[in-house]
Every structure is written in C-alpha cells, then in structure tokens.
C-alpha cells in the first residue's frame, strides 16, 4: 500500500503534529502544505520535517491523520 499524499487527504482529513519531546500538538494547514509541496508529497515525510514551535526540538514530530 502506498503512503498517503497531501492530495489524497486534502478536504477529507485533517493533519496534526505531536512533538516527540514535549508532546505539544497542533493542527497543520493541509492547504498550505499542498500548495508548497504539491499533491504527490507523501505525508510520512513530514515526520522529520515538522519542528515544534514551542520547544524547538530537532527530533521531529509524529504527523497523524484525523477525520474532519
């Protein structure tokens, strides 16, 4: 099974990121991400790219799909 892409979740799901270190969680703007990286961008790649704006951890975040 192929990984979910930004184009496949747009308008159907929300994305949230949880910091691996401090546990802070925030909903991501799928529209902005899709415009920046394109429809074919694979969501698992975000795990290492997303940085916590609270603690600034370099250890990435866990990105999860959720229902709208």
XYZ file of N, CA and C in Angstrom:
204
model
N 0.834 -1.170 0.000
C 0.000 0.000 0.000
C 0.886 1.242 0.000
N 0.565 2.183 -0.843
C 1.338 3.418 -0.953
C 1.002 4.367 0.193
N 1.971 5.207 0.602
C 1.709 6.183 1.654
C 0.677 7.218 1.203
N -0.047 7.766 2.157
C -0.994 8.835 1.861
C -0.227 10.064 1.383
N -0.846 10.818 0.504
C -0.239 12.042 -0.018
C -1.098 13.240 0.382
N -0.524 14.423 0.259
C -1.285 15.629 0.594
C -2.519 15.761 -0.290
N -2.397 15.412 -1.554
C -3.537 15.490 -2.467
C -4.648 14.521 -2.106
N -4.272 13.355 -1.563
C -5.292 12.351 -1.234
C -6.032 12.654 0.071
N -5.451 13.485 0.937
C -6.128 13.785 2.208
C -6.800 15.149 2.201
N -6.427 15.996 1.255
C -6.991 17.344 1.188
C -8.515 17.285 1.088
N -9.183 18.046 1.912
C -10.653 18.147 2.004
C -11.323 16.937 2.645
N -10.573 15.877 2.951
C -11.180 14.689 3.550
C -10.710 14.430 4.979
N -9.504 14.858 5.295
C -8.914 14.601 6.607
C -8.180 15.838 7.101
N -7.919 15.859 8.395
C -7.044 16.885 8.942
C -5.730 16.218 9.339
N -4.696 17.002 9.445
C -3.389 16.516 9.880
C -3.023 17.224 11.172
N -2.501 16.485 12.115
C -1.983 17.101 13.335
C -0.582 16.565 13.577
N 0.234 17.398 14.218
C 1.610 17.020 14.537
C 1.782 17.077 16.044
N 2.413 16.042 16.604
C 2.706 15.986 18.030
C 4.210 15.889 18.196
N 4.767 16.793 18.991
C 6.212 16.839 19.210
C 6.681 15.578 19.923
N 7.783 15.015 19.443
C 8.362 13.817 20.057
C 8.955 14.092 21.438
N 9.279 15.350 21.744
C 9.911 15.664 23.016
C 8.948 16.247 24.056
N 8.249 17.325 23.721
C 7.400 17.977 24.731
C 5.939 17.538 24.669
N 5.538 16.864 23.592
C 4.170 16.366 23.487
C 3.147 17.385 23.003
N 3.580 18.604 22.697
C 2.655 19.619 22.193
C 2.070 19.154 20.874
N 0.786 19.434 20.674
C 0.100 19.019 19.457
C -0.500 20.238 18.771
N -0.456 20.224 17.442
C -1.009 21.337 16.681
C -1.552 20.821 15.361
N -2.680 21.376 14.938
C -3.244 21.017 13.639
C -2.452 21.727 12.540
N -2.146 20.999 11.472
C -1.402 21.547 10.351
C -2.363 22.045 9.275
N -1.936 23.032 8.519
C -2.743 23.588 7.433
C -2.456 22.797 6.163
N -3.325 21.840 5.843
C -3.128 20.960 4.689
C -3.115 21.766 3.389
N -3.934 22.792 3.305
C -3.987 23.624 2.096
C -2.624 24.268 1.826
N -2.021 24.858 2.843
C -0.707 25.497 2.675
C 0.373 24.474 2.337
N 0.332 23.327 3.004
C 1.318 22.281 2.731
C 1.189 21.780 1.291
N -0.052 21.585 0.848
C -0.304 21.101 -0.514
C 0.181 22.109 -1.555
N -0.050 23.384 -1.296
C 0.408 24.420 -2.215
C 1.930 24.506 -2.260
N 2.570 24.272 -1.128
C 4.033 24.373 -1.063
C 4.741 23.149 -1.650
N 4.251 21.949 -1.318
C 4.952 20.719 -1.691
C 4.293 19.920 -2.817
N 3.038 20.213 -3.123
C 2.348 19.536 -4.217
C 1.499 18.361 -3.755
N 0.606 17.934 -4.647
C -0.342 16.853 -4.352
C 0.339 15.519 -4.068
N 1.457 15.240 -4.721
C 2.099 13.930 -4.622
C 3.031 13.796 -3.407
N 3.159 14.843 -2.608
C 4.050 14.799 -1.443
C 3.524 13.789 -0.424
N 4.379 12.852 -0.021
C 3.973 11.782 0.905
C 3.987 12.270 2.354
N 2.886 12.080 3.033
C 2.715 12.575 4.392
C 3.764 12.043 5.374
N 4.192 10.782 5.312
C 5.214 10.321 6.259
C 6.515 11.142 6.220
N 6.792 11.795 5.111
C 7.992 12.638 5.025
C 7.923 13.826 5.973
N 6.713 14.231 6.358
C 6.549 15.374 7.256
C 7.070 15.081 8.660
N 7.112 13.804 9.062
C 7.528 13.459 10.426
C 8.883 14.055 10.798
N 9.814 14.070 9.878
C 11.148 14.603 10.160
C 11.273 16.082 9.811
N 10.330 16.601 9.022
C 10.410 17.995 8.586
C 9.754 18.968 9.558
N 8.672 18.544 10.196
C 7.917 19.429 11.070
C 8.689 19.628 12.372
N 8.855 20.884 12.767
C 9.549 21.213 14.006
C 8.571 21.856 14.986
N 8.745 21.569 16.248
C 7.894 22.123 17.292
C 8.190 23.610 17.465
N 7.152 24.428 17.430
C 7.337 25.866 17.614
C 7.408 26.225 19.096
N 7.102 25.287 19.963
C 7.147 25.533 21.413
C 8.546 25.272 21.969
N 9.083 24.073 21.778
C 10.377 23.717 22.379
C 11.518 23.710 21.366
N 11.198 23.736 20.063
C 12.230 23.760 19.032
C 12.999 22.454 18.879
N 12.440 21.370 19.338
C 13.109 20.074 19.300
C 13.577 19.702 17.901
N 14.803 19.207 17.777
C 15.300 18.747 16.491
C 14.887 17.308 16.185
N 14.111 16.684 17.077
C 13.756 15.268 16.941
C 12.475 15.021 16.146
N 11.910 16.057 15.550
C 10.743 15.889 14.709
C 9.445 15.685 15.474
N 8.420 15.398 14.715
C 7.078 15.228 15.257
C 6.424 14.005 14.621
N 5.386 13.538 15.255
C 4.562 12.472 14.687
C 3.369 13.167 14.014
N 3.204 12.937 12.730
C 2.090 13.522 11.988
C 1.014 12.466 11.833
N -0.211 12.834 12.221
C -1.321 11.879 12.203
C -2.487 12.408 11.397
N -3.204 11.495 10.753
C -4.447 11.822 10.047
C -5.604 11.770 11.018
N -6.576 12.647 10.816
C -7.790 12.606 11.617
C -8.976 12.973 10.756
N -10.155 12.554 11.169
C -11.376 12.897 10.443
C -11.710 14.369 10.625
N -12.280 14.962 9.586
C -12.730 16.352 9.687
C -13.928 16.469 10.564
